[in-house]
Coordinates of C-alpha atoms in Angstrom, one line a residue:
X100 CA -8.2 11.0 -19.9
X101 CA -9.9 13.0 -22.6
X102 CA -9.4 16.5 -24.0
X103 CA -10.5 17.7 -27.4
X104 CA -8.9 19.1 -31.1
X105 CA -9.9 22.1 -32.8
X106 CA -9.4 25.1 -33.7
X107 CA -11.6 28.4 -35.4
X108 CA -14.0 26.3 -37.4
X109 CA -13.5 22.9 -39.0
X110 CA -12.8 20.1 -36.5
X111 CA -10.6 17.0 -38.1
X112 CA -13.4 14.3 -37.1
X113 CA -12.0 10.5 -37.6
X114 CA -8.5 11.9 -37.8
X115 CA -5.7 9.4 -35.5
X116 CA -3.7 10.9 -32.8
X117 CA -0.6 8.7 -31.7
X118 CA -0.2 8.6 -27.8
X119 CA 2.2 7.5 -26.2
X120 CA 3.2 6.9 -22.0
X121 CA 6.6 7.8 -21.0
X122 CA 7.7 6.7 -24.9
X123 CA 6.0 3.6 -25.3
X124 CA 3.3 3.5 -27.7
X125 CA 0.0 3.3 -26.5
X126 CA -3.4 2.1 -28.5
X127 CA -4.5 5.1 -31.1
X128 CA -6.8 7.7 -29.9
X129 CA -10.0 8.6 -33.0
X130 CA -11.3 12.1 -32.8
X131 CA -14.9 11.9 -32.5
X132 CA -17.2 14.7 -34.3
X133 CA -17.7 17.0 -31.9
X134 CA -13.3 17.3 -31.5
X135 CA -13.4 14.9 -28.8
X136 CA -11.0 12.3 -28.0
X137 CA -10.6 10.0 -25.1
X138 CA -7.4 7.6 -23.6
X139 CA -7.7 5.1 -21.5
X140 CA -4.7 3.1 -19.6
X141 CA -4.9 2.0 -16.2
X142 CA -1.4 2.3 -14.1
X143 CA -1.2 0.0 -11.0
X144 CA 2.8 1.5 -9.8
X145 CA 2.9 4.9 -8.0
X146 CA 4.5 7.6 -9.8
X147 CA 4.6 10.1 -12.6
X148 CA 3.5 9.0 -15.9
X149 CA 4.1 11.7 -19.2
X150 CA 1.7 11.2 -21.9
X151 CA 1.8 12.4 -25.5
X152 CA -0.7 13.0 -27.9
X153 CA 0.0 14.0 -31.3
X154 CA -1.9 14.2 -34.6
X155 CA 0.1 14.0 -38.0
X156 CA -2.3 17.1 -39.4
X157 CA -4.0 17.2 -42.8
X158 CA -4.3 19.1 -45.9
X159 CA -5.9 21.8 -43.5
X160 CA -4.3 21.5 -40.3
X161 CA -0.8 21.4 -39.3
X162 CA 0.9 18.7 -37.5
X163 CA 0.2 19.3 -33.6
X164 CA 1.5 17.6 -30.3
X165 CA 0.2 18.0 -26.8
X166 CA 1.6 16.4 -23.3
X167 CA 0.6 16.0 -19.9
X168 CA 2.4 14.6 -16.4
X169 CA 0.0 12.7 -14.3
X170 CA 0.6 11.6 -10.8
X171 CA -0.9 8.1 -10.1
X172 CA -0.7 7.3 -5.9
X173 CA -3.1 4.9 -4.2
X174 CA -5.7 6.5 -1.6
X175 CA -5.9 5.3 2.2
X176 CA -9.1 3.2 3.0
X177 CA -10.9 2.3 5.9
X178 CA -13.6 0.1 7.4
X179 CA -15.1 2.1 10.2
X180 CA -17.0 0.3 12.4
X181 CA -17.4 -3.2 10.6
X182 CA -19.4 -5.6 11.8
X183 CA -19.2 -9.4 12.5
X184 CA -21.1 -11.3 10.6
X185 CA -19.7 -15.0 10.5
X186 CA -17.6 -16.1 12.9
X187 CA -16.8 -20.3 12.0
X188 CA -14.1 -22.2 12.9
X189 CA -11.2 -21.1 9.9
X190 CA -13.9 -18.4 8.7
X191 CA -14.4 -14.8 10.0
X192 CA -16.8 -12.6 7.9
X193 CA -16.9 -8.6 8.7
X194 CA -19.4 -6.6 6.8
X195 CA -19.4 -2.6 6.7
X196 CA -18.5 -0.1 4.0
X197 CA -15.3 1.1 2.6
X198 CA -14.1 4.8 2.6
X199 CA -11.6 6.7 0.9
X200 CA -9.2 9.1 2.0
X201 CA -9.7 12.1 1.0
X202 CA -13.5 12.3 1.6
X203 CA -14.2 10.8 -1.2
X204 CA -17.1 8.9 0.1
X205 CA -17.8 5.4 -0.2
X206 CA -16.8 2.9 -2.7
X207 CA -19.4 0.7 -4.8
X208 CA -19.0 -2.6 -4.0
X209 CA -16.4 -4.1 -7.2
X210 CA -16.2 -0.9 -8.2
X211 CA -12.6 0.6 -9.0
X212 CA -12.4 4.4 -8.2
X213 CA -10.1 6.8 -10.5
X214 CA -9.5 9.9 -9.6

């Protein structure tokens, strides 16, 4: 996830913002120079998941706190049409692509999709 601070004019770059998942602390976000930050945290259970973001303020900003639900559920996938490509006594090999639900295309192979 990523989302930005700011405000009219002077952006509080380097500044900490606690975040937190459903109350449990979570690693510290930085704000980058531009009012960027970013979170990551990888969920492998189905569900809802509310995050927090807040950020203490400064001499020039007030304190400030932000939160968002997110909705983590696995995506059907398929091999269509897979084809055979060792067949060994105790060994069967199919070859072919993945693809997502949702026409989402193809996956990469070892590549995890977010979305």
């Amino acid at each position: 996830m990523s989302g930005t601070v700011g405000g009219h004019g002077f952006v509080p770059a380097g500044a900490t913002l606690k975040v937190t998942r459903d109350g449990t602390g979570l690693p510290d976000a930085t704000v980058r120079a531009d009012g960027s930050f970013a979170i990551a945290d990888t969920r492998q259970d189905e569900g809802g998941y509310s995050y927090e973001v807040s950020c203490a303020g400064d001499a020039t900003h007030r304190p400030a706190t932000t939160s968002l639900k997110v909705r983590v559920s696995r995506i059907g996938t398929t091999v269509p049409y897979p084809e055979l490509s060792l067949a060994a006594p105790h060994k069967v090999a199919f070859t072919g692509t993945v693809m997502t639900d949702l026409s989402r295309g193809p996956l990469d192979q070892g590549a995890p999709r977010s979305g």
